[in-house]
Amino acid sequence: MEDDNGSLVQRLIEIVNEISVISDYRCTVKKQYCNLARRLKLLTPMFEEIRDSKEAVPEESFKALRSLKEALESARDLLRFGSEGSKIYMALEKDQIMNKFQEVTACLEQALGGIYYEKLDISDEVKEQVELVLSQFKRAKGRVDVPDVELYEDLFFLYNKNNDVSADPAVIRRVAEKLQLTGIADLTQESIALHEMVFTSGGDPGESIEKMSMLLKKIKDFVQTENPDLDSLARENTIPSSCSGQVSTGGNQKCPVIPDDFRCPISLELMRDPVIVSTGQTYDRSSIEKWLEAGHGTCPKTQQTLTSTVLTPNYVLRSLIAQWCEANGIELPQRAGSRPNKTSLAFSSTERTKIEALLHKLTSTNPEDQRSAACEIRLLAKRNADNRVAIAEAGAIPLLVDLLSTPDSRTQEHAVTALLNLSICEENKGSIISSRAVPGIVNVLKKGSMEARENAAATLFSLSVVDENKVMIGASGAIPPLVTLLSEGTQRGKKDAATALFNLCIYQGNKGKAVRAGVVPTLMRLLTEPQGGMVDEALAILAILSSHPDGKVAIGAAEAVPVLVEVIGNGSPRNKENAAAVLVHLCSGDHKHLIEVQELGVMSRLVDLSQNGTDRGKRKATQLLERMNRFVEQQKLAQSQAEIQSQNQPLPPPSSVNVVDI
């Protein structure tokens, strides 16, 4: 792609990433703003496929993408205000807020509608997803949820009665509860939000903001009157060691109260590096990393299963913590990931000396020293996040990469497993790639021991989480040995190979490589081994490959249709969904497969899936049913036309018969 196209699309990806970290919308706008953010996140796959494509974006679509960038920036600013803005302001100015929301939604719909998707080099799956987003924007246009009239009337009453000390406590209580302003942390956040509005107004708050501030003071006085111990209880949770710059009140030195939202739910300390997990909850990075390293797969606060271990920085909260620290004369806490002080804070001189000694042994000419050092580094890197950072900072990664080519199989196994453990740290992924580790890892994948091959596959999966690495790994020749491991590995090896292949094949250019490496026959074999435990993985990879022309041909040639029809009838919900997705691609423009699925009696199974399946499964089943119904109608029409034509043909003349007289 041309540079200007590429930079525009990259900026679109960045804006959506900025939107994805915004959370905790104010209650008055929560439903609409959550829906908007969810829809915008679904655009990322389209941007990524456009970025990775070698084809230039047509001029008309490029103009629409530029308009979309402006609309996304407006949406991001709107969502940020919905997360950080004043609750009182949003409730009082509900009409203005909703008008702005509708304006942003209309701009997004217009920009998305101006893109010629059929002329873009993107997969059918992504086109369907964007079409869904566009249809949701169209349905949402003009739709306004019923506002809380009582809340508005109560607020309006208090807003215009600021000097009335005898305001009904029941009214204030209702407002405080509905706006969730019942704790010190909530009130502090609201105060910060109003302060920010004063700042953005250039220091002239105007009458309306002054009235809102007086209203907030009335709510705060009521809350403290109702809960006289609230402030003293909150003061017990003061900053333990960061209060070197305390504020002085009445001659007594006191640490300011940390707002609850600024505390990590695990450590209960002021967060240094707040990050968001897949459930939307925020934790301090060091605390949640230790939780994950302990083997937990759930969110500590909600107990929901984490769908991903990716930790996304919460820039909004980090900014609020910084403002709060500055306002209270507190030194901003050092981020756990900041350099160069992290290692010195987390490690004693003895521990650093131990790591340096291990690195020295890695460079030894004694194979036994190399083996023992690589083994110990492998174990240290597995133990915790601090070790992973310290080992990488000490310079271990290039030395471990050198050992990938050692003839000693055990040393090679320890080296690749150490790199796997180090790659868990996001910062280390870049260091591993820049140390030219991928060719060595691929070599281990081809020639190492079975355990080394398994861990090499897992390392490639870990590195391929970064999108640009997918291209490099695919170009390095990793896919054929991954297919081999998928075919002949242990159960664990097959799982590692499958996850790596699935992740790599998200990039369109790697799909053809996988097909040419013979992955489809291997997947079909795994799919028909009921006790093999690889049905889920096989179907997921087939679904992603079926959108590629070579993949479609290979799956069709492998006589997959009967197996897929069987899965739609008897598989798990996710497997039914993936089987239907494969059939949609196979039956696209191919009468042979349409006739085959029709003869196998798939119609009733598709009807059931369209009514009771997952959301994606319902869409795929409906698509396939529509395609089959059109084909049946075409067959009937062709048959009736043939019958009419045969009826209109003139009868042939009778043949002459010679009569013989007897």
XYZ file of C-alpha atoms in Angstrom:
662
model
C 0.000 0.000 0.000
C 1.065 3.593 -0.526
C 2.508 5.422 2.473
C -0.398 7.880 2.842
C -2.903 5.019 2.726
C -0.897 3.051 5.253
C -0.503 5.944 7.697
C -4.225 6.747 7.530
C -5.247 3.142 8.240
C -2.682 2.841 11.037
C -4.144 5.984 12.611
C -7.631 4.464 12.402
C -6.365 1.393 14.266
C -4.768 3.607 16.926
C -7.977 5.593 17.464
C -10.034 2.407 17.929
C -7.379 1.134 20.366
C -7.732 4.392 22.303
C -11.503 3.859 22.384
C -11.131 0.254 23.551
C -9.420 1.297 26.801
C -12.204 3.709 27.787
C -14.551 2.180 30.344
C -16.860 2.882 33.293
C -19.299 5.200 31.520
C -21.557 7.415 33.594
C -24.880 5.787 34.453
C -26.951 8.356 32.511
C -25.259 7.420 29.201
C -23.912 3.955 29.954
C -26.121 1.895 27.633
C -25.722 4.084 24.530
C -21.984 4.667 25.026
C -21.210 0.989 25.694
C -23.066 0.052 22.500
C -21.170 2.678 20.512
C -17.770 1.561 21.830
C -18.599 -2.106 21.183
C -19.543 -1.388 17.568
C -16.426 0.653 16.902
C -14.148 -2.104 18.239
C -15.588 -4.409 15.550
C -14.000 -2.209 12.855
C -10.430 -3.144 13.825
C -10.226 -6.358 11.708
C -11.187 -4.384 8.575
C -8.500 -1.774 9.219
C -5.909 -4.484 9.865
C -6.709 -6.346 6.637
C -6.562 -3.094 4.626
C -3.225 -2.278 6.253
C -1.799 -5.710 5.446
C -3.065 -5.713 1.863
C -0.716 -4.924 -1.009
C -3.521 -3.331 -3.035
C -4.036 0.437 -2.932
C -7.301 1.740 -1.489
C -9.538 3.210 -4.261
C -9.848 7.002 -4.183
C -13.549 7.018 -3.222
C -12.960 4.658 -0.304
C -9.848 6.595 0.751
C -11.943 9.776 1.044
C -14.529 7.873 3.078
C -11.782 6.522 5.380
C -10.556 10.089 5.951
C -14.079 11.117 6.913
C -14.256 8.032 9.135
C -11.059 9.107 10.916
C -12.639 12.462 11.790
C -15.832 10.739 12.942
C -13.853 8.270 15.081
C -11.918 11.110 16.711
C -15.220 12.801 17.594
C -16.551 9.496 18.939
C -13.410 8.975 21.033
C -13.726 12.449 22.589
C -17.420 11.867 23.257
C -16.750 8.490 24.910
C -13.926 9.909 27.010
C -16.251 12.567 28.338
C -18.834 9.863 28.988
C -16.260 8.095 31.157
C -14.547 11.042 32.848
C -17.136 13.852 32.684
C -19.342 15.246 35.394
C -22.315 13.053 36.296
C -24.318 16.105 37.332
C -23.629 17.877 34.028
C -24.604 14.831 31.963
C -27.893 14.435 33.786
C -28.790 18.137 33.579
C -27.703 18.567 29.960
C -29.194 15.274 28.776
C -30.666 16.765 25.597
C -27.392 18.374 24.574
C -25.479 15.149 25.329
C -27.907 13.017 23.294
C -27.872 15.472 20.380
C -24.100 15.237 20.257
C -24.325 11.438 20.446
C -26.777 11.338 17.514
C -24.583 13.723 15.531
C -21.502 11.520 16.020
C -23.489 8.370 15.168
C -24.766 9.957 11.941
C -21.212 10.952 10.901
C -19.979 7.400 11.524
C -22.842 5.909 9.517
C -22.259 8.316 6.617
C -18.506 7.585 6.518
C -18.976 3.804 6.694
C -21.656 3.976 4.007
C -19.229 5.722 1.642
C -16.743 2.833 1.569
C -16.882 0.495 -1.455
C -16.262 -2.774 0.402
C -16.421 -4.947 -2.711
C -13.382 -3.076 -4.088
C -11.297 -3.587 -0.921
C -8.990 -6.548 -0.382
C -10.755 -7.801 2.740
C -12.240 -11.202 3.633
C -15.949 -12.050 3.481
C -16.002 -12.479 7.278
C -14.816 -8.905 7.790
C -17.248 -7.534 5.192
C -20.123 -9.215 7.025
C -18.935 -7.798 10.337
C -18.724 -4.227 9.006
C -22.107 -4.557 7.297
C -23.533 -5.623 10.662
C -22.008 -2.541 12.342
C -23.413 -0.275 9.618
C -26.902 -1.784 9.953
C -26.731 -1.298 13.739
C -25.839 2.370 13.259
C -28.805 2.767 10.884
C -31.187 1.150 13.367
C -29.820 3.240 16.230
C -30.283 6.523 14.320
C -32.945 8.588 15.978
C -33.520 6.002 18.694
C -33.416 7.620 22.156
C -33.837 5.725 25.406
C -36.435 7.031 27.842
C -34.637 9.395 30.259
C -35.029 9.274 34.008
C -37.536 12.117 34.357
C -37.542 11.965 38.163
C -33.753 12.348 38.312
C -33.851 15.318 35.950
C -36.635 17.030 37.910
C -34.877 16.425 41.247
C -31.590 17.772 39.897
C -33.271 20.766 38.291
C -35.021 21.539 41.565
C -31.758 21.395 43.559
C -29.880 23.273 40.816
C -32.227 26.248 41.134
C -32.448 26.047 44.949
C -28.782 26.179 45.822
C -29.239 28.704 48.564
C -32.188 26.872 50.092
C -30.735 25.104 53.119
C -34.020 23.334 53.822
C -34.018 21.235 50.641
C -35.830 17.938 51.088
C -33.275 15.291 52.220
C -35.273 12.619 50.351
C -34.624 14.481 47.077
C -30.890 14.729 47.763
C -30.753 11.063 48.728
C -32.462 10.044 45.465
C -30.043 12.146 43.416
C -26.969 10.846 45.263
C -28.040 7.218 44.829
C -29.047 7.516 41.175
C -25.839 9.349 40.249
C -23.797 6.973 42.426
C -22.364 9.817 44.515
C -22.583 8.057 47.879
C -18.910 7.593 48.775
C -15.830 9.754 49.219
C -14.230 8.308 46.077
C -17.343 9.045 43.975
C -17.547 12.615 45.257
C -13.820 13.158 44.676
C -14.142 11.957 41.087
C -17.078 14.293 40.483
C -15.120 17.177 41.954
C -12.198 16.407 39.611
C -14.590 16.299 36.646
C -16.081 19.717 37.477
C -12.586 21.105 38.076
C -11.601 19.870 34.601
C -14.602 21.705 33.104
C -13.430 24.899 34.787
C -9.929 24.339 33.392
C -11.169 23.772 29.825
C -13.332 26.899 30.033
C -10.144 28.958 30.398
C -10.596 29.625 34.100
C -14.017 31.253 33.720
C -16.469 28.609 34.933
C -19.635 30.538 34.250
C -22.804 30.514 36.311
C -23.914 26.983 35.365
C -20.702 25.260 36.520
C -20.681 27.317 39.725
C -24.235 26.138 40.414
C -23.201 22.534 39.740
C -20.317 22.908 42.189
C -22.712 24.234 44.848
C -25.063 21.337 44.120
C -22.181 18.871 44.539
C -21.308 20.514 47.885
C -24.923 20.061 49.007
C -24.782 16.334 48.085
C -21.415 15.940 49.827
C -22.684 17.632 53.019
C -25.730 15.358 53.001
C -23.632 12.192 52.491
C -21.279 13.142 55.348
C -24.214 14.014 57.603
C -25.859 10.665 56.870
C -22.536 8.828 57.402
C -20.543 10.764 60.002
C -17.865 8.042 60.171
C -17.340 7.951 56.393
C -14.525 10.475 56.301
C -12.707 9.080 59.327
C -13.003 5.535 58.024
C -11.632 6.602 54.667
C -8.689 8.314 56.343
C -7.607 4.980 57.772
C -6.762 3.980 54.183
C -4.021 6.549 53.740
C -1.003 6.279 51.497
C 1.581 4.223 53.365
C 4.914 5.345 51.959
C 4.133 7.961 49.323
C 3.158 10.733 51.754
C 6.471 12.509 51.785
C 4.691 15.592 50.478
C 1.607 15.641 52.713
C -0.596 18.672 52.959
C -0.902 20.430 56.292
C -4.256 21.283 57.859
C -4.526 23.135 61.135
C -0.948 22.294 62.035
C -1.579 18.527 61.826
C 0.129 16.590 59.062
C -2.316 14.159 57.418
C -2.132 12.010 54.308
C -4.989 12.634 51.873
C -7.525 9.848 51.439
C -6.934 7.692 48.360
C -10.134 7.463 46.274
C -11.330 3.852 46.046
C -11.212 3.979 42.240
C -7.477 4.723 42.447
C -6.761 1.623 44.548
C -5.937 -1.759 43.037
C -8.714 -4.227 44.020
C -6.006 -6.838 44.743
C -3.352 -4.915 46.707
C -5.657 -2.061 47.868
C -2.731 0.299 47.224
C -2.569 3.339 44.953
C -2.149 2.015 41.415
C 1.177 2.720 39.728
C 0.371 1.265 36.307
C -3.398 0.635 35.932
C -4.298 -1.907 33.237
C -7.613 -3.319 31.974
C -8.275 -7.076 31.721
C -10.699 -8.729 29.278
C -13.662 -8.358 31.683
C -13.234 -4.565 31.724
C -11.964 -4.402 35.318
C -8.828 -2.386 36.156
C -5.906 -3.581 38.308
C -2.338 -2.518 38.993
C -0.132 -4.288 36.443
C 2.220 -5.930 38.955
C -0.676 -7.305 41.050
C -2.658 -8.803 38.157
C 0.504 -10.274 36.600
C 1.249 -12.091 39.860
C -2.370 -13.319 39.948
C -2.068 -14.710 36.406
C 1.342 -16.252 37.092
C -0.161 -18.120 40.029
C -2.278 -20.027 37.503
C -5.582 -18.163 37.915
C -7.722 -17.840 34.800
C -10.482 -15.655 36.244
C -11.001 -11.965 36.994
C -10.303 -11.463 40.751
C -13.181 -9.005 41.176
C -15.967 -10.570 39.078
C -14.762 -14.209 39.002
C -15.572 -14.274 35.269
C -13.294 -16.380 33.061
C -10.682 -14.238 31.289
C -10.960 -14.686 27.526
C -7.457 -13.231 27.083
C -4.420 -12.472 29.236
C -3.674 -9.262 27.327
C -3.360 -6.265 29.679
C -4.421 -2.924 28.167
C -3.095 0.301 29.785
C -5.856 2.429 31.347
C -4.552 5.829 30.267
C -7.638 7.665 31.508
C -7.289 6.392 35.062
C -3.519 6.919 35.020
C -4.129 10.546 34.053
C -6.690 10.982 36.857
C -4.275 9.496 39.405
C -1.568 11.876 38.199
C -3.930 14.861 38.570
C -4.968 13.743 42.032
C -1.355 13.292 43.160
C -0.412 16.712 41.851
C -3.424 18.368 43.493
C -2.580 16.777 46.855
C 1.177 17.353 46.782
C 1.931 13.640 46.459
C 4.829 12.297 44.440
C 3.460 10.380 41.463
C 4.045 6.652 42.081
C 6.691 5.087 39.838
C 5.234 2.762 37.225
C 6.197 -0.863 37.685
C 7.370 -0.985 34.078
C 9.351 2.244 34.069
C 13.001 2.126 33.273
C 15.744 2.241 34.263
C 14.729 1.783 37.892
C 12.493 -1.294 37.736
C 15.226 -3.891 38.077
C 17.035 -1.992 40.822
C 13.779 -1.663 42.773
C 12.724 -5.281 42.361
C 16.075 -7.011 42.742
C 18.820 -7.013 45.311
C 22.459 -6.858 44.273
C 22.734 -10.568 45.163
C 19.976 -11.511 42.739
C 21.468 -9.384 39.976
C 24.846 -10.982 40.562
C 23.242 -14.425 40.281
C 21.700 -13.566 36.901
C 24.988 -12.139 35.636
C 26.778 -15.338 36.688
C 24.233 -17.422 34.754
C 24.753 -15.288 31.646
C 28.490 -15.770 31.977
C 27.939 -19.550 32.017
C 25.820 -19.277 28.861
C 28.913 -18.029 27.007
C 31.116 -20.804 28.408
C 32.755 -23.325 26.082
C 31.743 -26.069 28.520
C 28.488 -27.674 27.250
C 27.532 -28.722 30.776
C 27.759 -25.106 32.008
C 25.628 -23.906 29.105
C 23.018 -26.580 29.738
C 22.710 -25.930 33.474
C 22.613 -22.132 33.023
C 19.938 -22.330 30.305
C 17.879 -24.637 32.522
C 18.094 -22.280 35.499
C 17.201 -19.226 33.400
C 14.248 -21.171 32.008
C 12.975 -21.793 35.549
C 13.639 -18.217 36.713
C 11.782 -16.781 33.711
C 8.811 -19.022 34.448
C 8.569 -17.885 38.067
C 7.373 -14.257 37.800
C 7.216 -11.055 35.751
C 10.028 -9.315 37.640
C 12.401 -12.138 36.727
C 11.435 -11.895 33.075
C 12.204 -8.190 32.944
C 15.466 -8.523 34.870
C 16.763 -11.428 32.765
C 16.009 -9.572 29.528
C 17.575 -6.338 30.792
C 20.723 -8.250 31.734
C 21.162 -9.231 28.067
C 20.107 -12.896 28.130
C 17.966 -12.922 24.964
C 20.773 -12.796 22.324
C 22.728 -15.450 24.235
C 19.700 -17.757 24.355
C 19.101 -17.199 20.625
C 22.679 -18.351 19.925
C 21.988 -21.590 21.814
C 19.051 -22.459 19.534
C 21.590 -23.831 17.043
C 23.583 -25.878 19.568
C 23.929 -29.609 18.799
C 23.077 -30.431 22.433
C 19.337 -31.234 22.363
C 18.751 -30.573 26.074
C 20.449 -27.160 25.936
C 18.421 -26.319 22.838
C 15.226 -27.324 24.624
C 16.067 -25.175 27.670
C 16.938 -22.191 25.450
C 13.720 -22.215 23.415
C 11.616 -22.739 26.568
C 13.401 -19.842 28.295
C 12.541 -17.629 25.294
C 8.931 -18.823 25.530
C 8.766 -17.812 29.194
C 10.460 -14.472 28.514
C 8.022 -13.729 25.662
C 5.120 -13.603 28.133
C 6.338 -10.085 28.973
C 5.076 -7.793 26.188
C 8.243 -5.678 26.210
C 10.381 -8.774 25.638
C 8.552 -9.787 22.448
C 10.201 -6.965 20.521
C 13.631 -7.814 21.918
C 13.259 -11.468 20.889
C 12.248 -10.503 17.345
C 15.027 -7.912 16.998
C 17.563 -10.537 18.140
C 16.651 -12.537 15.001
C 15.277 -15.397 17.067
C 12.593 -16.546 14.617
C 14.881 -18.519 12.218
C 16.422 -20.330 15.201
C 12.995 -21.116 16.668
C 11.868 -22.475 13.289
C 15.006 -24.635 13.163
C 14.114 -26.097 16.581
C 10.553 -26.638 15.359
C 11.946 -28.713 12.487
C 14.747 -30.665 14.160
C 14.477 -30.439 17.936
C 13.239 -32.962 20.471
C 9.464 -33.318 20.763
C 9.309 -31.121 23.869
C 11.528 -28.518 22.187
C 9.284 -28.551 19.102
C 6.182 -28.096 21.261
C 7.716 -25.135 23.067
C 8.975 -23.656 19.792
C 5.390 -23.730 18.467
C 4.140 -22.099 21.672
C 6.833 -19.404 21.355
C 5.771 -18.615 17.790
C 2.178 -18.309 18.978
C 3.231 -15.924 21.758
C 5.244 -13.758 19.347
C 2.479 -13.765 16.708
C 0.139 -11.924 19.083
C 1.837 -8.789 17.684
C 0.309 -8.331 14.219
C 3.464 -7.368 12.323
C 5.165 -10.502 13.631
C 2.575 -12.682 11.848
C 4.015 -11.614 8.496
C 7.643 -12.208 9.530
C 6.952 -15.609 11.086
C 4.973 -16.746 8.048
C 7.791 -15.636 5.724
C 10.413 -17.468 7.807
C 9.157 -20.920 6.785
C 7.433 -21.658 10.107
C 4.131 -22.898 8.666
C 5.220 -26.258 7.086
C 6.886 -27.550 10.303
C 3.850 -26.384 12.298
C 1.638 -28.461 9.981
C 3.984 -31.420 10.491
C 3.742 -31.031 14.285
C -0.046 -30.773 13.993
C -0.011 -34.091 12.156
C 2.480 -36.150 14.130
C 2.963 -34.421 17.492
C 1.774 -35.391 20.942
C -1.609 -34.096 22.090
C 0.071 -31.070 23.615
C 2.164 -30.575 20.470
C -0.912 -30.662 18.272
C -2.629 -28.072 20.488
C 0.423 -25.767 20.383
C 0.704 -26.133 16.607
C -3.023 -25.512 16.094
C -3.081 -22.303 18.165
C 0.014 -20.997 16.362
C -1.436 -21.829 12.927
C -4.791 -20.252 13.746
C -3.141 -17.039 14.912
C -0.774 -16.869 11.922
C -3.616 -17.491 9.447
C -5.483 -14.424 10.662
C -3.085 -12.707 8.235
C -4.444 -13.367 4.731
C -0.991 -13.977 3.216
C -0.350 -16.952 5.504
C -3.531 -18.823 4.550
C -2.182 -19.869 1.145
C 1.097 -20.999 2.752
C -0.812 -23.233 5.159
C -2.907 -24.766 2.371
C 0.191 -25.440 0.250
C 1.837 -27.062 3.292
C -0.963 -29.635 3.307
C -2.826 -28.477 6.399
C -6.321 -29.292 5.047
C -5.932 -33.120 4.833
C -4.416 -33.077 8.335
C -7.335 -31.017 9.675
C -9.856 -33.360 8.049
C -8.203 -36.338 9.698
C -8.300 -34.619 13.103
C -11.920 -33.696 12.475
C -12.928 -37.312 11.939
C -11.114 -38.648 15.010
C -13.840 -38.312 17.687
C -11.500 -39.358 20.501
C -8.650 -37.194 19.245
C -9.706 -34.063 21.133
C -8.841 -31.730 18.233
C -12.259 -31.186 16.639
C -12.643 -27.624 17.994
C -9.220 -26.541 16.744
C -9.588 -28.235 13.358
C -12.935 -26.562 12.630
C -11.700 -23.141 13.765
C -8.737 -23.317 11.360
C -10.908 -24.646 8.497
C -13.304 -21.725 9.020
C -10.531 -19.176 8.709
C -8.947 -20.925 5.675
C -12.252 -21.293 3.783
C -12.314 -17.543 3.045
C -9.139 -17.981 0.931
C -9.607 -19.218 -2.680
C -6.938 -21.939 -2.280
C -8.428 -22.970 1.035
C -11.904 -23.264 -0.453
C -10.633 -25.508 -3.265
C -8.614 -27.716 -0.911
C -11.491 -28.162 1.560
C -13.862 -29.047 -1.281
C -11.393 -31.571 -2.690
C -11.049 -33.198 0.739
C -14.728 -34.259 0.626
C -15.482 -32.209 3.717
C -19.185 -31.532 3.060
C -20.649 -34.719 4.658
C -18.495 -34.227 7.761
C -19.516 -30.567 8.068
C -23.213 -31.421 7.684
C -22.834 -33.994 10.468
C -21.217 -31.382 12.751
C -24.079 -28.932 12.105
C -26.443 -31.630 13.323
C -24.547 -32.958 16.331
C -21.654 -30.623 17.202
C -21.180 -28.090 19.982
C -22.610 -24.564 19.405
C -19.199 -23.160 18.438
C -18.426 -26.107 16.147
C -21.821 -25.818 14.437
C -21.066 -22.139 13.845
C -17.660 -22.859 12.283
C -18.997 -25.735 10.168
C -21.729 -23.454 8.789
C -19.140 -20.759 8.063
C -17.082 -23.230 6.001
C -20.168 -24.385 4.058
C -21.152 -20.778 3.276
C -17.803 -20.290 1.524
C -17.875 -23.695 -0.204
C -21.381 -23.107 -1.585
C -20.607 -19.604 -2.816
C -20.917 -19.861 -6.602
C -20.512 -23.655 -6.551
C -23.601 -25.621 -7.630
C -21.876 -28.949 -7.010
C -21.617 -28.329 -3.252
C -25.116 -26.807 -3.100
C -26.561 -29.987 -4.609
C -24.472 -32.102 -2.224
C -25.628 -30.344 0.965
C -29.206 -30.428 -0.292
C -29.056 -34.173 -0.871
C -27.543 -34.711 2.604
C -30.648 -33.177 4.209
C -29.020 -30.148 5.821
C -32.087 -27.880 5.542
C -33.769 -28.876 8.816
C -30.444 -28.661 10.677
C -29.822 -25.177 9.287
C -33.296 -24.045 10.301
C -32.599 -25.219 13.857
C -29.202 -23.482 13.857
C -30.723 -20.248 12.529
C -33.100 -20.240 15.503
C -31.023 -21.678 18.351
C -27.359 -21.192 17.457
C -24.795 -18.593 18.477
C -25.220 -15.133 16.918
C -22.623 -15.907 14.247
C -24.062 -19.384 13.780
C -27.526 -17.915 13.166
C -26.114 -15.523 10.555
C -24.229 -18.270 8.732
C -27.205 -20.639 8.770
C -29.484 -17.905 7.424
C -27.008 -17.074 4.662
C -26.750 -20.707 3.631
C -30.523 -21.207 3.703
C -31.032 -18.147 1.492
C -28.396 -19.405 -0.926
C -29.998 -22.856 -1.081
C -33.519 -21.456 -1.539
C -32.332 -19.283 -4.412
C -30.700 -22.315 -6.009
C -33.892 -24.398 -5.668
C -35.931 -21.590 -7.245
C -33.453 -21.356 -10.107
C -33.707 -25.119 -10.637
C -37.525 -24.978 -10.731
C -37.479 -22.050 -13.142
C -35.011 -23.801 -15.464
C -37.120 -26.979 -15.373
C -40.370 -25.170 -16.194
C -38.705 -23.276 -19.044
C -37.389 -26.551 -20.444
C -40.883 -28.082 -20.273
C -42.454 -25.095 -22.046
C -39.796 -25.220 -24.735
C -40.363 -28.927 -25.335
C -44.132 -28.409 -25.601
C -43.736 -25.655 -28.205
C -41.541 -27.726 -30.524
C -43.412 -28.981 -33.699
C -44.034 -32.722 -34.020
C -41.790 -34.495 -36.590
C -43.542 -35.562 -39.894
C -44.708 -39.217 -40.050
C -42.311 -41.558 -41.757
C -43.508 -43.071 -45.112
C -44.526 -46.740 -45.029
C -44.394 -48.944 -48.130
C -47.647 -50.898 -48.488
C -47.168 -54.312 -49.984
C -50.111 -55.938 -51.650
C -50.502 -59.570 -50.895
